[in-house]
Tab-separated table of C-alpha atoms in Angstrom:
chain	number	residue	atom	x	y	z
A	1120	MET	CA	6.747	-5.706	13.013
A	1121	ASN	CA	3.800	-4.381	15.521
A	1122	HIS	CA	4.632	-1.776	18.415
A	1123	HIS	CA	1.975	0.337	21.165
A	1124	ASN	CA	0.469	3.449	19.192
A	1125	ALA	CA	1.448	6.022	21.924
A	1126	LEU	CA	5.559	5.222	20.000
A	1127	LEU	CA	4.650	7.102	16.950
A	1128	ASN	CA	5.087	11.281	18.470
A	1129	GLY	CA	4.662	11.858	21.723
A	1130	HIS	CA	1.449	11.962	21.289
A	1131	GLY	CA	-0.864	9.135	21.441
A	1132	GLN	CA	-3.066	7.538	19.495
A	1133	PRO	CA	-3.638	9.437	16.710
A	1134	SER	CA	-7.041	11.121	16.748
A	1135	ALA	CA	-9.231	11.645	14.483
A	1136	GLY	CA	-11.919	13.410	16.639
A	1137	ALA	CA	-13.598	13.174	19.934
A	1138	LEU	CA	-16.583	10.724	18.943
A	1139	TYR	CA	-13.810	8.586	17.777
A	1140	ASP	CA	-11.557	8.626	20.732
A	1141	SER	CA	-14.593	7.994	22.598
A	1142	SER	CA	-15.599	5.526	20.954
A	1143	ASN	CA	-14.175	1.108	21.416
A	1144	ILE	CA	-14.023	1.592	17.311
A	1145	LEU	CA	-16.139	2.955	14.482
A	1146	ASN	CA	-18.227	0.062	12.590
A	1147	VAL	CA	-21.289	1.717	11.118
A	1148	SER	CA	-21.535	2.588	8.329
A	1149	ARG	CA	-22.649	6.579	7.752
A	1150	GLU	CA	-26.138	5.375	6.596
A	1151	GLY	CA	-26.385	3.003	8.929
A	1152	ARG	CA	-25.600	5.820	11.453
A	1153	VAL	CA	-28.017	8.517	9.773
A	1154	ALA	CA	-31.027	4.983	10.327
A	1155	SER	CA	-29.848	5.081	14.396
A	1156	ILE	CA	-30.078	8.888	15.082
A	1157	VAL	CA	-33.810	8.966	13.263
A	1158	ALA	CA	-34.886	5.674	14.435
A	1159	GLY	CA	-33.021	6.081	18.410
A	1160	SER	CA	-35.232	9.488	18.277
A	1161	LEU	CA	-38.565	9.129	17.275
A	1162	MET	CA	-38.337	6.206	20.107
A	1163	ALA	CA	-37.165	7.125	22.629
A	1164	SER	CA	-39.351	10.456	22.381
A	1165	THR	CA	-42.538	7.658	21.905
A	1166	ALA	CA	-41.234	6.534	25.208
A	1167	LEU	CA	-40.442	9.595	27.010
A	1168	GLY	CA	-44.608	10.497	25.611
A	1169	GLN	CA	-45.754	7.342	27.447
A	1170	MET	CA	-44.308	6.775	29.830
A	1171	GLY	CA	-47.225	7.998	32.634
A	1172	ARG	CA	-49.485	5.191	30.468
A	1173	HIS	CA	-46.744	2.257	30.401
A	1174	PRO	CA	-44.287	2.759	32.836
A	1175	PHE	CA	-41.915	-0.716	31.685
A	1176	SER	CA	-42.534	-0.713	28.368
A	1177	SER	CA	-41.198	2.837	27.680
A	1178	LEU	CA	-38.541	2.076	29.946
A	1179	PHE	CA	-37.169	-0.053	27.754
A	1180	LYS	CA	-38.325	1.687	24.251
A	1181	LEU	CA	-36.020	4.987	26.248
A	1182	ALA	CA	-33.133	1.798	26.483
A	1183	VAL	CA	-32.989	0.280	22.918
A	1184	GLY	CA	-33.847	4.327	21.315
A	1185	SER	CA	-30.578	5.287	24.056
A	1186	TYR	CA	-29.010	3.061	22.421
A	1187	LEU	CA	-29.776	3.926	18.750
A	1188	LEU	CA	-28.597	7.331	19.861
A	1189	TYR	CA	-25.439	6.378	20.910
A	1190	ARG	CA	-24.555	4.179	17.431
A	1191	GLY	CA	-25.450	6.476	15.240
A	1192	LEU	CA	-23.600	9.692	17.540
A	1193	SER	CA	-20.249	7.524	18.011
A	1194	GLY	CA	-20.137	5.547	14.560
A	1195	ASN	CA	-19.826	2.436	17.453
A	1196	CYS	CA	-21.866	-0.598	17.273
A	1197	PRO	CA	-20.516	-2.242	20.804
A	1198	VAL	CA	-22.624	-5.196	19.775
A	1199	SER	CA	-21.286	-5.733	16.049
A	1200	ALA	CA	-18.037	-5.337	17.579
A	1201	ALA	CA	-18.118	-7.446	19.792
A	1202	ILE	CA	-19.510	-10.698	17.576
A	1203	GLU	CA	-16.278	-9.748	15.324
A	1204	ASP	CA	-13.828	-9.349	18.454
A	1205	ARG	CA	-15.390	-13.667	19.082
A	1206	VAL	CA	-14.886	-14.373	15.444
A	1207	GLY	CA	-10.337	-12.679	15.654
A	1208	ARG	CA	-12.244	-10.613	12.517
A	1209	HIS	CA	-11.572	-7.850	14.775
A	1210	THR	CA	-7.712	-5.787	14.401
A	1211	GLN	CA	-7.334	-2.472	15.942
A	1212	ALA	CA	-5.158	-1.295	13.670
A	1213	ILE	CA	-1.241	-1.442	11.329
A	1214	ASN	CA	1.685	-0.876	13.056
A	1215	ILE	CA	4.718	-0.334	10.960
A	1216	ARG	CA	8.167	-0.526	13.123
A	1217	THR	CA	11.222	-0.752	11.175
A	1218	SER	CA	15.051	0.484	11.098
A	1219	LEU	CA	17.793	0.932	7.572
A	1220	HIS	CA	21.221	2.990	6.622
A	1221	ILE	CA	20.794	5.031	3.493
A	1222	GLY	CA	24.261	5.335	2.441
A	1223	LYS	CA	23.430	9.472	2.036
A	1224	PRO	CA	24.323	11.939	4.763
A	1225	LYS	CA	21.904	12.570	7.001
A	1226	GLU	CA	20.949	16.296	6.115
A	1227	GLU	CA	20.113	14.920	2.202
A	1228	VAL	CA	17.938	12.006	3.582
A	1229	TYR	CA	15.948	15.086	6.036
A	1230	ALA	CA	15.978	17.378	3.685
A	1231	PHE	CA	14.541	15.096	1.250
A	1232	TRP	CA	12.059	13.208	3.477
A	1233	ARG	CA	10.567	16.428	4.932
A	1234	GLN	CA	9.471	17.751	1.647
A	1235	LEU	CA	6.084	15.200	2.052
A	1236	GLY	CA	5.252	15.881	-1.716
A	1237	ASN	CA	8.245	13.435	-2.700
A	1238	LEU	CA	6.838	10.860	-0.697
A	1239	PRO	CA	4.804	9.404	-3.866
A	1240	LEU	CA	7.695	8.734	-5.363
A	1241	PHE	CA	8.582	6.032	-3.592
A	1242	MET	CA	5.969	5.039	-1.591
A	1243	ARG	CA	3.229	3.516	-3.774
A	1244	HIS	CA	0.416	3.143	-1.642
A	1245	LEU	CA	0.422	6.727	-1.874
A	1246	GLU	CA	-0.567	9.212	-4.597
A	1247	LYS	CA	-0.284	12.296	-3.741
A	1248	VAL	CA	1.031	13.835	-0.923
A	1249	GLU	CA	-0.212	17.543	-1.370
A	1250	GLU	CA	1.777	20.349	1.245
A	1251	ARG	CA	-1.019	23.092	2.418
A	1252	ASP	CA	1.677	25.096	4.691
A	1253	SER	CA	5.214	23.818	6.575
A	1254	LEU	CA	2.789	22.334	8.658
A	1255	HIS	CA	0.095	21.185	7.342
A	1256	SER	CA	-0.619	18.781	4.770
A	1257	ARG	CA	-3.347	16.279	2.282
A	1258	TRP	CA	-2.255	12.619	1.984
A	1259	MET	CA	-4.322	10.229	-0.486
A	1260	ALA	CA	-3.936	6.660	-0.204
A	1261	ASN	CA	-4.412	3.580	-2.864
A	1262	GLY	CA	-5.304	0.115	-1.236
A	1263	PRO	CA	-3.500	-3.239	-2.662
A	1264	GLY	CA	-4.078	-3.830	-5.888
A	1265	GLY	CA	-6.296	-0.025	-6.765
A	1266	VAL	CA	-8.626	-1.735	-4.153
A	1267	GLY	CA	-10.372	1.185	-2.598
A	1268	SER	CA	-8.761	4.372	-1.828
A	1269	VAL	CA	-9.095	7.163	1.609
A	1270	GLU	CA	-7.658	10.859	1.789
A	1271	TRP	CA	-6.671	12.393	5.431
A	1272	GLU	CA	-5.537	16.123	6.524
A	1273	ALA	CA	-2.084	15.587	8.018
A	1274	GLU	CA	-0.173	18.144	10.862
A	1275	ILE	CA	3.242	17.968	11.934
A	1276	VAL	CA	3.298	17.433	15.556
A	1277	LYS	CA	6.976	17.224	16.445
A	1278	GLU	CA	10.097	18.349	14.391
A	1279	GLU	CA	13.524	18.860	15.305
A	1280	ALA	CA	15.339	19.987	11.954
A	1281	GLY	CA	18.062	17.483	11.178
A	1282	ARG	CA	16.858	14.782	12.995
A	1283	LEU	CA	13.243	13.736	13.469
A	1284	LEU	CA	10.046	14.374	12.204
A	1285	GLY	CA	7.016	13.216	13.429
A	1286	TRP	CA	3.097	13.833	11.708
A	1287	ARG	CA	-0.794	12.923	12.552
A	1288	SER	CA	-4.224	12.707	10.623
A	1289	ILE	CA	-6.035	15.437	11.763
A	1290	ALA	CA	-9.175	15.439	14.296
A	1291	GLY	CA	-12.110	14.312	12.063
A	1292	SER	CA	-9.977	12.446	9.025
A	1293	GLN	CA	-11.164	9.624	7.362
A	1294	VAL	CA	-9.086	7.795	8.819
A	1295	ALA	CA	-6.622	7.926	12.033
A	1296	THR	CA	-2.602	7.737	11.455
A	1297	ALA	CA	0.638	8.467	12.490
A	1298	GLY	CA	4.459	8.476	11.779
A	1299	ARG	CA	7.607	9.066	13.136
A	1300	VAL	CA	11.210	9.687	10.832
A	1301	THR	CA	14.436	9.664	13.123
A	1302	PHE	CA	17.800	10.315	11.318
A	1303	GLU	CA	21.515	9.537	13.617
A	1304	ASP	CA	24.561	9.986	11.805
A	1305	ALA	CA	26.026	6.628	10.611
A	1306	PRO	CA	29.996	6.684	10.981
A	1307	ASP	CA	30.207	5.428	7.352
A	1308	GLY	CA	29.628	9.274	6.472
A	1309	GLY	CA	25.354	7.899	6.268
A	1310	THR	CA	21.931	7.324	8.195
A	1311	TYR	CA	20.816	5.861	10.259
A	1312	MET	CA	17.423	5.981	9.905
A	1313	LYS	CA	14.126	4.452	12.025
A	1314	VAL	CA	10.481	4.809	10.648
A	1315	MET	CA	6.866	4.368	12.844
A	1316	ILE	CA	3.808	4.543	11.220
A	1317	THR	CA	0.649	3.674	12.156
A	1318	TYR	CA	-2.663	3.218	10.399
A	1319	ARG	CA	-6.364	2.784	11.815
A	1320	PRO	CA	-9.382	3.005	9.618
A	1321	PRO	CA	-12.472	4.525	12.091
A	1322	ALA	CA	-14.276	1.809	11.011
A	1323	GLY	CA	-12.336	-1.504	10.158
A	1324	HIS	CA	-14.735	-4.142	9.204
A	1325	VAL	CA	-15.443	-5.652	5.900
A	1326	GLY	CA	-17.924	-4.241	4.170
A	1327	THR	CA	-17.079	-0.381	5.568
A	1328	GLY	CA	-14.888	0.627	2.398
A	1329	LEU	CA	-11.966	0.990	4.680
A	1330	ALA	CA	-11.517	-2.786	6.002
A	1331	TRP	CA	-8.019	-2.693	2.761
A	1332	LEU	CA	-6.519	-0.552	5.912
A	1333	LEU	CA	-6.300	-3.655	7.727
A	1334	ASN	CA	-5.345	-5.906	5.450
A	1335	ALA	CA	-1.454	-7.933	6.133
A	1336	ALA	CA	-1.062	-6.864	2.351
A	1337	PHE	CA	-1.214	-3.272	3.006
A	1338	GLU	CA	0.928	-3.615	5.672
A	1339	ARG	CA	3.789	-5.461	3.417
A	1340	ILE	CA	3.830	-2.732	0.867
A	1341	ILE	CA	4.294	-0.092	3.228
A	1342	GLU	CA	7.527	-2.025	4.438
A	1343	GLU	CA	9.010	-2.856	0.438
A	1344	ASP	CA	8.335	1.179	0.168
A	1345	ILE	CA	10.673	2.207	2.988
A	1346	GLU	CA	12.970	0.061	1.975
A	1347	ARG	CA	12.520	1.675	-1.764
A	1348	PHE	CA	13.128	4.840	0.163
A	1349	LYS	CA	17.116	3.805	0.206
A	1350	VAL	CA	17.428	2.315	-3.297
A	1351	PHE	CA	16.054	5.728	-4.110
A	1352	MET	CA	18.351	7.355	-2.100
A	1353	GLU	CA	21.354	6.040	-2.619
A	1354	THR	CA	21.053	5.753	-6.430
A	1355	GLY	CA	18.340	7.938	-7.836
A	1356	GLU	CA	16.044	5.154	-9.326
A	1357	ILE	CA	12.535	4.553	-9.052
A	1358	VAL	CA	11.938	0.708	-7.979
A	1359	HIS	CA	8.399	-0.625	-10.224
A	1360	GLU	CA	7.835	-3.670	-9.131
């Protein structure tokens, strides 16, 4: 069910800030970033002060200090990413793409989904969605088995009433995520829906606290949540599994 993130809402990959977008991957913890910035600043400062007396060693220290500063400011450690890529542990994102038929009129289906606060009723990975206004909302999600949680701010980026809804996390969010849902009339009076959702954690490695976002079990939960929506709309019953 993977697909390119650019298909999500016409705005390319979801954005989680300039540093995130300019990095290959954010794989350094908050504490590690602070430590890298402090050590990099001290090393670069020392190197510049000793450049005249020890040019070769100072250049080496400056290079290392600059790397540490980059590591701290961007949150990206290319060395760690390369090692994990080599052993096949790094995945860029979870991408869900599915379609379904619902035996309810398009307007009714769209109106229910458009009230984002309704989503946790059938999406078990969502704990809560708070609508701040017509375009902005705050989302809270839980990992498989209740292990791990994450919150983010989102905004509606594209909307065609009764036909299309696209959203994504705003810059600076804890996780980069986006979604797009289209609604079409079915010949039997029901609705054809196409759903596309992606999650891309800024720290997708073991030990970062958000690695569960890239777990296959979490991907399956989202797929089941979407399937559960059909049952909920057609019967009004919440499926508990």
